[in-house]
mmCIF file of C-alpha atoms and ligand atoms in Angstrom:
data_model
loop_
_atom_site.group_PDB
_atom_site.id
_atom_site.type_symbol
_atom_site.label_atom_id
_atom_site.label_comp_id
_atom_site.label_asym_id
_atom_site.label_seq_id
_atom_site.Cartn_x
_atom_site.Cartn_y
_atom_site.Cartn_z
ATOM 1 C CA MET A 1 1.480 24.059 1.280
ATOM 2 C CA HIS A 2 3.165 23.120 -2.254
ATOM 3 C CA PRO A 3 1.615 22.937 -5.691
ATOM 4 C CA SER A 4 0.448 19.203 -6.226
ATOM 5 C CA HIS A 5 2.802 18.483 -8.522
ATOM 6 C CA ILE A 6 5.327 20.844 -11.082
ATOM 7 C CA SER A 7 3.806 20.422 -14.811
ATOM 8 C CA GLN A 8 2.858 22.227 -17.610
ATOM 9 C CA GLN A 9 -0.725 23.648 -18.037
ATOM 10 C CA PRO A 10 -2.616 20.936 -19.890
ATOM 11 C CA SER A 11 -5.692 20.525 -22.031
ATOM 12 C CA PRO A 12 -8.472 19.078 -21.316
ATOM 13 C CA THR A 13 -8.658 16.779 -24.874
ATOM 14 C CA VAL A 14 -10.561 12.822 -25.954
ATOM 15 C CA ALA A 15 -9.058 9.762 -24.974
ATOM 16 C CA ARG A 16 -6.694 9.311 -27.991
ATOM 17 C CA THR A 17 -8.388 5.869 -29.672
ATOM 18 C CA GLY A 18 -6.918 5.196 -32.707
ATOM 19 C CA GLY A 19 -5.081 7.334 -35.290
ATOM 20 C CA GLY A 20 -1.061 8.766 -34.807
ATOM 21 C CA ALA A 21 1.286 7.001 -33.113
ATOM 22 C CA GLU A 22 0.224 4.375 -31.191
ATOM 23 C CA GLN A 23 0.003 4.333 -27.337
ATOM 24 C CA ARG A 24 2.226 2.717 -25.212
ATOM 25 C CA VAL A 25 2.276 2.916 -20.863
ATOM 26 C CA LEU A 26 5.303 2.065 -18.861
ATOM 27 C CA LEU A 27 4.490 1.815 -14.626
ATOM 28 C CA VAL A 28 6.799 1.672 -11.916
ATOM 29 C CA PHE A 29 5.487 0.880 -8.475
ATOM 30 C CA VAL A 30 8.233 2.113 -6.174
ATOM 31 C CA ASP A 31 7.081 1.512 -2.721
ATOM 32 C CA ALA A 32 7.522 4.195 -0.179
ATOM 33 C CA LEU A 33 8.569 6.763 -2.726
ATOM 34 C CA GLY A 34 6.875 10.304 -1.255
ATOM 35 C CA PRO A 35 8.483 13.293 -2.369
ATOM 36 C CA SER A 36 11.493 13.426 0.131
ATOM 37 C CA GLN A 37 12.764 10.050 -0.418
ATOM 38 C CA LEU A 38 12.251 11.254 -4.723
ATOM 39 C CA GLU A 39 14.831 14.296 -4.062
ATOM 40 C CA PHE A 40 16.666 12.096 -2.270
ATOM 41 C CA ALA A 41 17.212 9.310 -5.163
ATOM 42 C CA GLY A 42 17.421 12.346 -7.462
ATOM 43 C CA GLY A 43 14.593 11.756 -9.374
ATOM 44 C CA LEU A 44 14.949 8.182 -9.828
ATOM 45 C CA GLY A 45 16.331 9.391 -13.793
ATOM 46 C CA GLY A 46 16.039 11.370 -15.867
ATOM 47 C CA LEU A 47 11.794 11.798 -15.482
ATOM 48 C CA PRO A 48 11.693 15.418 -15.574
ATOM 49 C CA TYR A 49 7.837 16.803 -14.004
ATOM 50 C CA ARG A 50 7.801 15.437 -10.163
ATOM 51 C CA GLY A 51 4.734 15.950 -7.869
ATOM 52 C CA HIS A 52 3.080 15.248 -4.617
ATOM 53 C CA LEU A 53 -0.035 13.331 -4.826
ATOM 54 C CA HIS A 54 -2.498 13.008 -1.503
ATOM 55 C CA GLY A 55 -2.338 9.648 -0.123
ATOM 56 C CA ILE A 56 -4.693 7.330 1.434
ATOM 57 C CA LEU A 57 -4.760 6.180 5.546
ATOM 58 C CA GLY A 58 -3.822 3.185 6.005
ATOM 59 C CA TYR A 59 -0.546 0.968 4.282
ATOM 60 C CA SER A 60 0.121 0.041 1.143
ATOM 61 C CA CYS A 61 -2.204 -2.441 0.801
ATOM 62 C CA GLY A 62 -5.053 -0.307 1.025
ATOM 63 C CA ALA A 63 -2.642 2.018 -1.616
ATOM 64 C CA LEU A 64 -1.913 -0.863 -4.724
ATOM 65 C CA PRO A 65 -5.719 -1.211 -4.827
ATOM 66 C CA THR A 66 -6.528 2.637 -5.002
ATOM 67 C CA ILE A 67 -4.126 2.826 -7.814
ATOM 68 C CA LEU A 68 -4.956 0.565 -9.122
ATOM 69 C CA THR A 69 -8.776 1.000 -9.239
ATOM 70 C CA GLY A 70 -9.026 4.847 -9.238
ATOM 71 C CA THR A 71 -11.343 4.702 -6.159
ATOM 72 C CA ALA A 72 -10.577 5.050 -2.032
ATOM 73 C CA PRO A 73 -10.380 2.994 0.913
ATOM 74 C CA GLU A 74 -14.505 3.512 1.140
ATOM 75 C CA GLN A 75 -15.256 1.629 -1.836
ATOM 76 C CA HIS A 76 -12.244 -0.349 -2.790
ATOM 77 C CA GLY A 77 -12.446 -2.140 1.126
ATOM 78 C CA ARG A 78 -8.897 -1.745 1.173
ATOM 79 C CA MET A 79 -6.265 -0.270 4.409
ATOM 80 C CA CYS A 80 -4.637 -2.798 6.879
ATOM 81 C CA LEU A 81 -3.247 -5.833 5.828
ATOM 82 C CA PHE A 82 -6.069 -7.203 9.006
ATOM 83 C CA SER A 83 -9.823 -6.448 9.505
ATOM 84 C CA GLN A 84 -12.675 -8.030 11.452
ATOM 85 C CA ALA A 85 -14.120 -10.845 9.325
ATOM 86 C CA ASN A 86 -17.782 -10.906 8.946
ATOM 87 C CA GLN A 87 -19.349 -13.717 11.105
ATOM 88 C CA GLY A 88 -17.867 -16.967 10.318
ATOM 89 C CA THR A 89 -16.090 -15.957 7.334
ATOM 90 C CA GLY A 90 -12.298 -15.558 8.680
ATOM 91 C CA VAL A 91 -9.707 -16.931 6.341
ATOM 92 C CA LEU A 92 -7.744 -16.625 9.034
ATOM 93 C CA SER A 93 -9.558 -18.674 11.574
ATOM 94 C CA PRO A 94 -8.590 -22.816 10.050
ATOM 95 C CA LEU A 95 -4.741 -21.801 11.631
ATOM 96 C CA VAL A 96 -7.293 -22.102 15.162
ATOM 97 C CA HIS A 97 -7.991 -25.672 13.562
ATOM 98 C CA LEU A 98 -4.887 -27.012 11.985
ATOM 99 C CA GLY A 99 -3.128 -27.396 15.222
ATOM 100 C CA LEU A 100 -1.125 -25.180 14.931
ATOM 101 C CA LEU A 101 -1.787 -22.556 17.620
ATOM 102 C CA PRO A 102 -0.011 -23.520 20.048
ATOM 103 C CA ARG A 103 3.383 -23.085 18.646
ATOM 104 C CA LEU A 104 1.816 -19.700 17.276
ATOM 105 C CA ILE A 105 2.916 -18.404 20.559
ATOM 106 C CA HIS A 106 6.194 -18.571 20.221
ATOM 107 C CA GLU A 107 6.496 -16.439 17.711
ATOM 108 C CA ARG A 108 8.839 -18.176 15.641
ATOM 109 C CA GLY A 109 9.910 -16.378 12.487
ATOM 110 C CA ARG A 110 9.909 -19.542 10.815
ATOM 111 C CA VAL A 111 6.812 -21.675 11.636
ATOM 112 C CA ARG A 112 4.519 -18.246 11.332
ATOM 113 C CA ARG A 113 5.997 -17.927 7.554
ATOM 114 C CA LEU A 114 5.384 -22.395 7.482
ATOM 115 C CA ALA A 115 1.763 -21.308 8.322
ATOM 116 C CA ALA A 116 1.095 -18.705 6.260
ATOM 117 C CA LYS A 117 1.814 -21.093 3.599
ATOM 118 C CA VAL A 118 -0.437 -23.535 4.636
ATOM 119 C CA LEU A 119 -3.376 -21.005 4.531
ATOM 120 C CA ALA A 120 -1.932 -20.027 1.690
ATOM 121 C CA ARG A 121 -2.445 -23.378 -0.092
ATOM 122 C CA THR A 122 -5.401 -24.253 2.506
ATOM 123 C CA ALA A 123 -7.731 -21.393 1.802
ATOM 124 C CA GLY A 124 -6.102 -20.542 -1.602
ATOM 125 C CA LEU A 125 -4.366 -17.244 -1.334
ATOM 126 C CA THR A 126 -3.176 -15.450 -4.115
ATOM 127 C CA GLY A 127 -1.904 -12.806 -2.259
ATOM 128 C CA TYR A 128 0.837 -11.821 0.137
ATOM 129 C CA VAL A 129 -0.391 -13.190 2.803
ATOM 130 C CA ASP A 130 2.101 -12.597 6.576
ATOM 131 C CA LEU A 131 0.983 -13.706 9.773
ATOM 132 C CA TYR A 132 3.821 -11.585 11.286
ATOM 133 C CA ARG A 133 3.228 -11.196 15.632
ATOM 134 C CA VAL A 134 -0.566 -11.353 15.526
ATOM 135 C CA PRO A 135 -1.973 -13.158 18.583
ATOM 136 C CA PRO A 136 -2.935 -16.395 17.989
ATOM 137 C CA GLU A 137 -6.093 -16.134 20.586
ATOM 138 C CA LEU A 138 -7.268 -13.313 17.930
ATOM 139 C CA PHE A 139 -7.266 -15.450 14.471
ATOM 140 C CA GLU A 140 -10.565 -16.515 15.786
ATOM 141 C CA TRP A 141 -12.057 -13.730 14.330
ATOM 142 C CA LEU A 142 -9.609 -11.591 12.346
ATOM 143 C CA ASP A 143 -9.445 -11.948 8.546
ATOM 144 C CA MET A 144 -7.278 -11.056 5.580
ATOM 145 C CA PRO A 145 -8.998 -9.076 3.068
ATOM 146 C CA GLU A 146 -6.295 -9.272 0.070
ATOM 147 C CA ARG A 147 -6.987 -13.057 -1.037
ATOM 148 C CA GLU A 148 -6.129 -11.878 -4.573
ATOM 149 C CA ASP A 149 -2.622 -11.333 -6.374
ATOM 150 C CA LEU A 150 -3.826 -7.720 -7.267
ATOM 151 C CA PHE A 151 -2.093 -7.863 -10.379
ATOM 152 C CA THR A 152 -3.451 -10.412 -12.753
ATOM 153 C CA ALA A 153 -6.715 -9.477 -9.943
ATOM 154 C CA GLU A 154 -10.130 -8.286 -12.175
ATOM 155 C CA ARG A 155 -11.603 -6.215 -9.424
ATOM 156 C CA ILE A 156 -10.433 -5.721 -6.300
ATOM 157 C CA GLY A 157 -13.530 -4.974 -3.871
ATOM 158 C CA GLY A 158 -16.152 -5.035 -6.785
ATOM 159 C CA GLN A 159 -13.519 -2.112 -8.756
ATOM 160 C CA GLU A 160 -11.743 -3.197 -11.571
ATOM 161 C CA THR A 161 -7.846 -2.057 -11.755
ATOM 162 C CA PHE A 162 -7.060 -0.946 -15.076
ATOM 163 C CA LEU A 163 -4.839 -3.635 -15.857
ATOM 164 C CA SER A 164 -8.288 -5.675 -16.194
ATOM 165 C CA GLU A 165 -9.620 -3.145 -18.396
ATOM 166 C CA ALA A 166 -6.797 -3.199 -20.858
ATOM 167 C CA ARG A 167 -6.617 -6.620 -20.814
ATOM 168 C CA LYS A 168 -10.047 -6.510 -21.592
ATOM 169 C CA ALA A 169 -9.823 -4.315 -24.341
ATOM 170 C CA GLY A 170 -6.393 -6.377 -26.374
ATOM 171 C CA LEU A 171 -3.928 -4.923 -24.942
ATOM 172 C CA ARG A 172 -0.841 -6.456 -24.273
ATOM 173 C CA VAL A 173 -0.151 -6.466 -20.472
ATOM 174 C CA PHE A 174 2.740 -7.019 -18.433
ATOM 175 C CA THR A 175 2.476 -7.209 -14.930
ATOM 176 C CA ALA A 176 6.430 -7.166 -12.556
ATOM 177 C CA PRO A 177 6.242 -11.109 -11.294
ATOM 178 C CA TRP A 178 6.046 -9.425 -7.198
ATOM 179 C CA ARG A 179 7.638 -12.867 -5.760
ATOM 180 C CA MET A 180 10.538 -12.259 -7.794
ATOM 181 C CA PRO A 181 13.301 -11.533 -5.732
ATOM 182 C CA GLU A 182 14.071 -7.281 -6.500
ATOM 183 C CA ALA A 183 17.553 -7.601 -9.253
ATOM 184 C CA GLU A 184 15.696 -10.961 -10.705
ATOM 185 C CA ARG A 185 12.367 -9.209 -11.115
ATOM 186 C CA TRP A 186 14.320 -6.142 -13.496
ATOM 187 C CA GLN A 187 15.985 -8.640 -15.377
ATOM 188 C CA HIS A 188 12.456 -10.032 -16.004
ATOM 189 C CA THR A 189 11.054 -6.846 -16.839
ATOM 190 C CA VAL A 190 13.601 -5.666 -19.023
ATOM 191 C CA GLU A 191 14.314 -8.405 -20.625
ATOM 192 C CA THR A 192 9.742 -8.500 -21.227
ATOM 193 C CA LEU A 193 9.848 -6.031 -22.393
ATOM 194 C CA ARG A 194 12.380 -6.042 -24.821
ATOM 195 C CA THR A 195 10.589 -8.874 -26.648
ATOM 196 C CA LYS A 196 7.099 -8.680 -25.513
ATOM 197 C CA ARG A 197 6.507 -4.921 -26.133
ATOM 198 C CA PRO A 198 3.710 -4.674 -23.994
ATOM 199 C CA GLN A 199 1.917 -1.676 -24.767
ATOM 200 C CA LEU A 200 1.580 -1.477 -20.972
ATOM 201 C CA ALA A 201 3.330 -2.878 -18.745
ATOM 202 C CA PHE A 202 3.601 -2.379 -14.274
ATOM 203 C CA ALA A 203 7.686 -3.132 -12.609
ATOM 204 C CA TYR A 204 7.377 -2.756 -9.161
ATOM 205 C CA ALA A 205 10.197 -2.290 -7.264
ATOM 206 C CA THR A 206 10.217 -2.348 -2.621
ATOM 207 C CA GLU A 207 13.561 -2.336 -1.283
ATOM 208 C CA ILE A 208 13.190 1.630 -1.326
ATOM 209 C CA ASP A 209 11.197 0.769 1.645
ATOM 210 C CA GLY A 210 12.490 -2.239 3.241
ATOM 211 C CA ALA A 211 15.201 0.042 3.163
ATOM 212 C CA LEU A 212 13.974 2.960 4.951
ATOM 213 C CA HIS A 213 12.155 0.246 7.430
ATOM 214 C CA ARG A 214 15.554 -0.681 8.662
ATOM 215 C CA THR A 215 17.414 2.225 8.210
ATOM 216 C CA GLY A 216 15.350 5.938 7.726
ATOM 217 C CA ASN A 217 16.080 8.426 5.854
ATOM 218 C CA GLY A 218 19.285 9.662 4.488
ATOM 219 C CA SER A 219 20.849 6.711 5.310
ATOM 220 C CA GLN A 220 23.497 4.809 2.909
ATOM 221 C CA GLU A 221 21.728 1.539 2.122
ATOM 222 C CA ALA A 222 18.538 3.837 0.860
ATOM 223 C CA ALA A 223 20.933 5.926 -0.793
ATOM 224 C CA ALA A 224 21.696 2.010 -2.348
ATOM 225 C CA ALA A 225 18.985 0.721 -2.968
ATOM 226 C CA ALA A 226 17.938 4.197 -3.948
ATOM 227 C CA ARG A 227 20.778 3.586 -6.920
ATOM 228 C CA ARG A 228 19.338 0.264 -8.072
ATOM 229 C CA VAL A 229 15.884 1.138 -8.761
ATOM 230 C CA THR A 230 17.565 3.862 -10.935
ATOM 231 C CA THR A 231 18.477 1.651 -12.210
ATOM 232 C CA GLY A 232 16.491 -0.486 -13.081
ATOM 233 C CA ILE A 233 13.773 1.906 -14.154
ATOM 234 C CA GLU A 234 16.519 3.725 -16.948
ATOM 235 C CA ARG A 235 16.767 -0.189 -18.729
ATOM 236 C CA ALA A 236 13.235 -0.331 -18.643
ATOM 237 C CA VAL A 237 12.613 2.832 -20.164
ATOM 238 C CA GLU A 238 15.354 2.396 -22.645
ATOM 239 C CA ALA A 239 13.629 -1.064 -23.023
ATOM 240 C CA MET A 240 10.666 -0.197 -23.446
ATOM 241 C CA ARG A 241 11.458 2.972 -26.014
ATOM 242 C CA SER A 242 13.023 0.352 -28.015
ATOM 243 C CA GLY A 243 9.657 -1.009 -29.121
ATOM 244 C CA GLY A 244 8.143 2.166 -30.387
ATOM 245 C CA GLY A 245 5.290 4.227 -30.343
ATOM 246 C CA GLU A 246 4.932 6.933 -28.173
ATOM 247 C CA VAL A 247 6.202 5.540 -24.167
ATOM 248 C CA THR A 248 4.891 7.114 -21.087
ATOM 249 C CA THR A 249 6.453 6.848 -18.552
ATOM 250 C CA ILE A 250 4.734 7.554 -15.030
ATOM 251 C CA VAL A 251 7.079 6.530 -12.039
ATOM 252 C CA VAL A 252 4.149 6.757 -8.890
ATOM 253 C CA GLY A 253 4.809 5.618 -5.242
ATOM 254 C CA ASP A 254 1.990 4.951 -3.290
ATOM 255 C CA HIS A 255 3.151 6.934 0.492
ATOM 256 C CA GLY A 256 6.629 8.506 1.624
ATOM 257 C CA MET A 257 8.222 7.376 4.801
ATOM 258 C CA ALA A 258 9.081 9.572 8.048
ATOM 259 C CA ASP A 259 11.221 8.528 10.900
ATOM 260 C CA ILE A 260 11.297 6.715 14.068
ATOM 261 C CA HIS A 261 11.505 9.347 16.954
ATOM 262 C CA ARG A 262 9.429 7.992 19.901
ATOM 263 C CA VAL A 263 8.831 4.074 20.378
ATOM 264 C CA ILE A 264 5.585 3.559 22.150
ATOM 265 C CA ASP A 265 5.374 0.221 24.017
ATOM 266 C CA PRO A 266 1.699 -0.812 24.043
ATOM 267 C CA ARG A 267 1.503 -3.789 26.309
ATOM 268 C CA PRO A 268 1.111 -1.104 29.192
ATOM 269 C CA LEU A 269 -2.503 -0.094 27.760
ATOM 270 C CA LEU A 270 -3.350 -3.158 26.642
ATOM 271 C CA ARG A 271 -3.936 -4.563 30.408
ATOM 272 C CA HIS A 272 -6.327 -1.377 30.958
ATOM 273 C CA LEU A 273 -7.225 -2.582 27.586
ATOM 274 C CA SER A 274 -8.533 -6.484 28.279
ATOM 275 C CA GLY A 275 -11.431 -7.476 27.045
ATOM 276 C CA THR A 276 -11.911 -5.041 24.047
ATOM 277 C CA ARG A 277 -11.732 -6.319 20.766
ATOM 278 C CA LEU A 278 -8.761 -3.942 19.258
ATOM 279 C CA PHE A 279 -5.566 -3.976 16.734
ATOM 280 C CA VAL A 280 -2.409 -2.501 17.272
ATOM 281 C CA ASP A 281 -0.788 -2.020 13.963
ATOM 282 C CA SER A 282 2.567 -0.174 13.142
ATOM 283 C CA THR A 283 1.067 3.557 13.902
ATOM 284 C CA MET A 284 -2.526 2.365 14.829
ATOM 285 C CA MET A 285 -4.290 0.500 17.251
ATOM 286 C CA ARG A 286 -8.106 -0.043 15.970
ATOM 287 C CA PHE A 287 -10.825 -0.162 18.376
ATOM 288 C CA TRP A 288 -14.637 -1.966 17.791
ATOM 289 C CA GLY A 289 -17.666 -2.092 20.627
ATOM 290 C CA SER A 290 -19.973 -0.290 21.921
ATOM 291 C CA ASP A 291 -20.604 3.875 22.473
ATOM 292 C CA GLN A 292 -19.698 2.943 25.952
ATOM 293 C CA GLU A 293 -16.760 1.042 25.443
ATOM 294 C CA LEU A 294 -15.426 3.291 23.126
ATOM 295 C CA ASP A 295 -15.700 5.794 24.878
ATOM 296 C CA ARG A 296 -13.658 3.873 27.954
ATOM 297 C CA ALA A 297 -10.951 3.086 25.576
ATOM 298 C CA ARG A 298 -10.610 6.216 24.548
ATOM 299 C CA ALA A 299 -10.675 7.511 27.931
ATOM 300 C CA LEU A 300 -7.892 5.067 28.846
ATOM 301 C CA VAL A 301 -5.830 5.463 25.554
ATOM 302 C CA GLU A 302 -6.186 9.775 26.586
ATOM 303 C CA ALA A 303 -4.522 9.032 30.282
ATOM 304 C CA GLU A 304 -0.984 7.086 29.264
ATOM 305 C CA GLY A 305 -0.957 10.826 26.994
ATOM 306 C CA LEU A 306 -0.431 9.138 23.727
ATOM 307 C CA PRO A 307 0.848 11.238 21.440
ATOM 308 C CA GLY A 308 -1.790 11.125 17.930
ATOM 309 C CA ARG A 309 -5.550 11.988 16.934
ATOM 310 C CA TRP A 310 -8.804 9.706 17.820
ATOM 311 C CA LEU A 311 -10.746 9.053 14.778
ATOM 312 C CA ASP A 312 -14.115 8.958 15.445
ATOM 313 C CA SER A 313 -16.307 7.151 12.711
ATOM 314 C CA ARG A 314 -16.934 10.250 11.125
ATOM 315 C CA GLU A 315 -13.421 11.299 11.492
ATOM 316 C CA LEU A 316 -13.008 8.115 9.531
ATOM 317 C CA GLN A 317 -15.399 8.362 6.440
ATOM 318 C CA ALA A 318 -13.116 12.229 6.292
ATOM 319 C CA ARG A 319 -11.185 10.270 5.094
ATOM 320 C CA LYS A 320 -12.860 8.053 3.159
ATOM 321 C CA ALA A 321 -11.746 5.659 5.070
ATOM 322 C CA PRO A 322 -14.010 1.764 4.956
ATOM 323 C CA VAL A 323 -17.077 2.164 7.960
ATOM 324 C CA LYS A 324 -19.229 0.459 6.403
ATOM 325 C CA ASP A 325 -19.302 -2.604 9.045
ATOM 326 C CA GLU A 326 -16.471 -1.966 10.319
ATOM 327 C CA PRO A 327 -13.263 -4.375 8.819
ATOM 328 C CA TYR A 328 -10.852 -2.163 10.270
ATOM 329 C CA GLY A 329 -13.031 -1.277 13.545
ATOM 330 C CA ARG A 330 -14.844 1.537 14.389
ATOM 331 C CA ALA A 331 -13.080 4.242 16.014
ATOM 332 C CA PHE A 332 -8.833 4.916 15.790
ATOM 333 C CA LEU A 333 -6.048 6.160 17.628
ATOM 334 C CA VAL A 334 -3.550 7.201 14.983
ATOM 335 C CA LEU A 335 -0.076 8.800 16.308
ATOM 336 C CA ASP A 336 1.273 11.536 15.414
ATOM 337 C CA GLU A 337 3.932 11.361 12.643
ATOM 338 C CA GLY A 338 6.679 9.757 14.142
ATOM 339 C CA ASN A 339 6.072 7.828 16.483
ATOM 340 C CA LEU A 340 5.455 3.213 16.754
ATOM 341 C CA PHE A 341 4.191 0.674 18.354
ATOM 342 C CA SER A 342 6.623 -1.493 19.677
ATOM 343 C CA PRO A 343 5.354 -4.551 19.742
ATOM 344 C CA SER A 344 2.567 -4.312 17.755
ATOM 345 C CA PHE A 345 0.966 -7.579 16.723
ATOM 346 C CA VAL A 346 2.570 -6.155 12.717
ATOM 347 C CA GLY A 347 6.490 -5.850 14.094
ATOM 348 C CA GLY A 348 8.947 -4.832 16.120
ATOM 349 C CA THR A 349 10.907 -1.509 15.866
ATOM 350 C CA VAL A 350 12.404 -0.286 12.903
ATOM 351 C CA ARG A 351 14.218 3.035 11.612
ATOM 352 C CA GLY A 352 11.124 4.430 9.703
ATOM 353 C CA MET A 353 7.865 3.803 9.616
ATOM 354 C CA HIS A 354 4.853 4.643 7.267
ATOM 355 C CA GLY A 355 0.777 4.670 8.238
ATOM 356 C CA TYR A 356 -0.328 8.697 9.540
ATOM 357 C CA ASP A 357 -2.528 10.816 9.172
ATOM 358 C CA VAL A 358 -3.477 11.905 5.122
ATOM 359 C CA ASP A 359 -2.409 15.201 6.506
ATOM 360 C CA CYS A 360 1.132 14.556 7.963
ATOM 361 C CA HIS A 361 4.165 14.498 4.668
ATOM 362 C CA SER A 362 4.777 10.684 4.574
ATOM 363 C CA ALA A 363 1.347 10.061 3.905
ATOM 364 C CA ARG A 364 2.483 11.976 0.447
ATOM 365 C CA ALA A 365 3.331 9.711 -2.742
ATOM 366 C CA ALA A 366 5.337 11.152 -4.653
ATOM 367 C CA ILE A 367 4.404 11.065 -8.913
ATOM 368 C CA ALA A 368 7.018 11.282 -11.768
ATOM 369 C CA SER A 369 6.836 11.474 -15.473
ATOM 370 C CA ASP A 370 8.849 11.780 -19.334
ATOM 371 C CA ARG A 371 5.261 13.307 -20.072
ATOM 372 C CA PRO A 372 3.435 17.083 -17.868
ATOM 373 C CA ILE A 373 1.710 15.445 -15.421
ATOM 374 C CA PRO A 374 -1.818 16.716 -15.967
ATOM 375 C CA ALA A 375 -3.187 19.202 -13.493
ATOM 376 C CA GLY A 376 -6.738 16.693 -12.408
ATOM 377 C CA VAL A 377 -3.298 14.580 -11.279
ATOM 378 C CA GLY A 378 -3.003 15.649 -7.702
ATOM 379 C CA ALA A 379 -4.637 12.718 -5.320
ATOM 380 C CA LEU A 380 -2.961 8.154 -5.640
ATOM 381 C CA THR A 381 -6.894 8.186 -7.323
ATOM 382 C CA ASP A 382 -5.801 9.533 -10.177
ATOM 383 C CA VAL A 383 -3.335 7.342 -11.448
ATOM 384 C CA ALA A 384 -5.654 5.163 -13.248
ATOM 385 C CA THR A 385 -7.558 8.364 -14.875
ATOM 386 C CA TRP A 386 -4.638 9.297 -16.514
ATOM 387 C CA ILE A 387 -3.552 5.578 -17.343
ATOM 388 C CA ARG A 388 -7.212 4.888 -18.484
ATOM 389 C CA SER A 389 -6.513 8.269 -20.978
ATOM 390 C CA LEU A 390 -3.365 8.062 -22.175
ATOM 391 C CA LEU A 391 -4.403 3.817 -23.517
ATOM 392 C CA GLY A 392 -7.670 5.057 -24.581
ATOM 393 C CA LEU A 393 -9.821 2.940 -21.540
ATOM 394 C CA GLY A 394 -12.881 2.904 -20.390
ATOM 395 C CA ASN A 395 -15.358 5.895 -21.687
ATOM 396 C CA SER A 396 -15.011 8.639 -19.703
ATOM 397 C CA GLY A 397 -16.295 11.520 -20.526
ATOM 398 C CA VAL A 398 -13.355 13.081 -18.282
ATOM 399 C CA SER A 399 -9.265 12.940 -19.916
ATOM 400 C CA TRP A 400 -6.312 14.081 -20.311
ATOM 401 C CA ALA A 401 -3.610 14.778 -23.120
ATOM 402 C CA ALA A 402 -0.703 16.548 -21.967
HETATM 403 ZN ZN1 ZN I 1 6.129 -0.474 4.259
#
């Protein structure tokens, strides 16, 4: 077990409000930046302080709200892209009525993208929408919890984000437009940091995640992506510092990445499980149903000898997963690190994946900064607290400044 970070002993102090230099924070979110990926990327520039953060069970759609709100998935309710709809409120059910259903069966990327676009428009979704390879008959009972733009939403699942708190406090806040292509987004970010002098800036990089999924750890593609992100960060830091004040730069990931060494076709098991309500993500199979149905599912999974752990509601609760109303399932089979379901309902075979149990190396996120990382920052849930403290936001009695 590594210490959670490499930093000096921090001294607890009150939040900095007024007096001294203006506090400004540049937060760079790098998708799939785990401790190994940060090392491989040479630290992503000249940030001397590095640490590890405990991650969450689930995927980026749960990790990002955790970073933004400082709360666990059990509080903000986000974890996987697809959940079970509450009676009659499923945002995907219109797809059935849009007449797109028969065509979706062909699983053609173009048709699916069109359907996602139509859905986003008709349902007023401003968040990330992708239908992947979800079997169309599941749209009847499935839902997509992420309906808002996470960077502009005041709250996520009832939990306020530090971005929203900063805006309310009258600070100039910049968030990178996530829909923009990566290179263009960096260009836009650097220009805005120079001209608008935000007090809080949130930059956003996803290309390392994409490269690692496609080609795995240590690949040339991942190295090239890491070099581009390093350049983007260096330019953003320079632009932020040119505006004066006391600038703190924090680079944070949401999880790491595991290389895939075994691909498991779930279809034979799914045939045995027909009639059971379930969803197959890339690294987990999620089940709903009565005790008897779950017992039967578990017995079938064990008979197949799948490499993984069965997480019942007690185990899910221990991982701070949302269990109230069972949005993501009543029990999970989470595969051991390095195994992949393919074809799953969200994709096919890739070289790298994340979304394993919380004690896996790839479930950890990396953090790096030009300021010593406070001792209290050891999990994804702690990042928001640090940022609030640096900017003097909220009324937190507990705050850190190193
Ligand atoms: Zn990913």
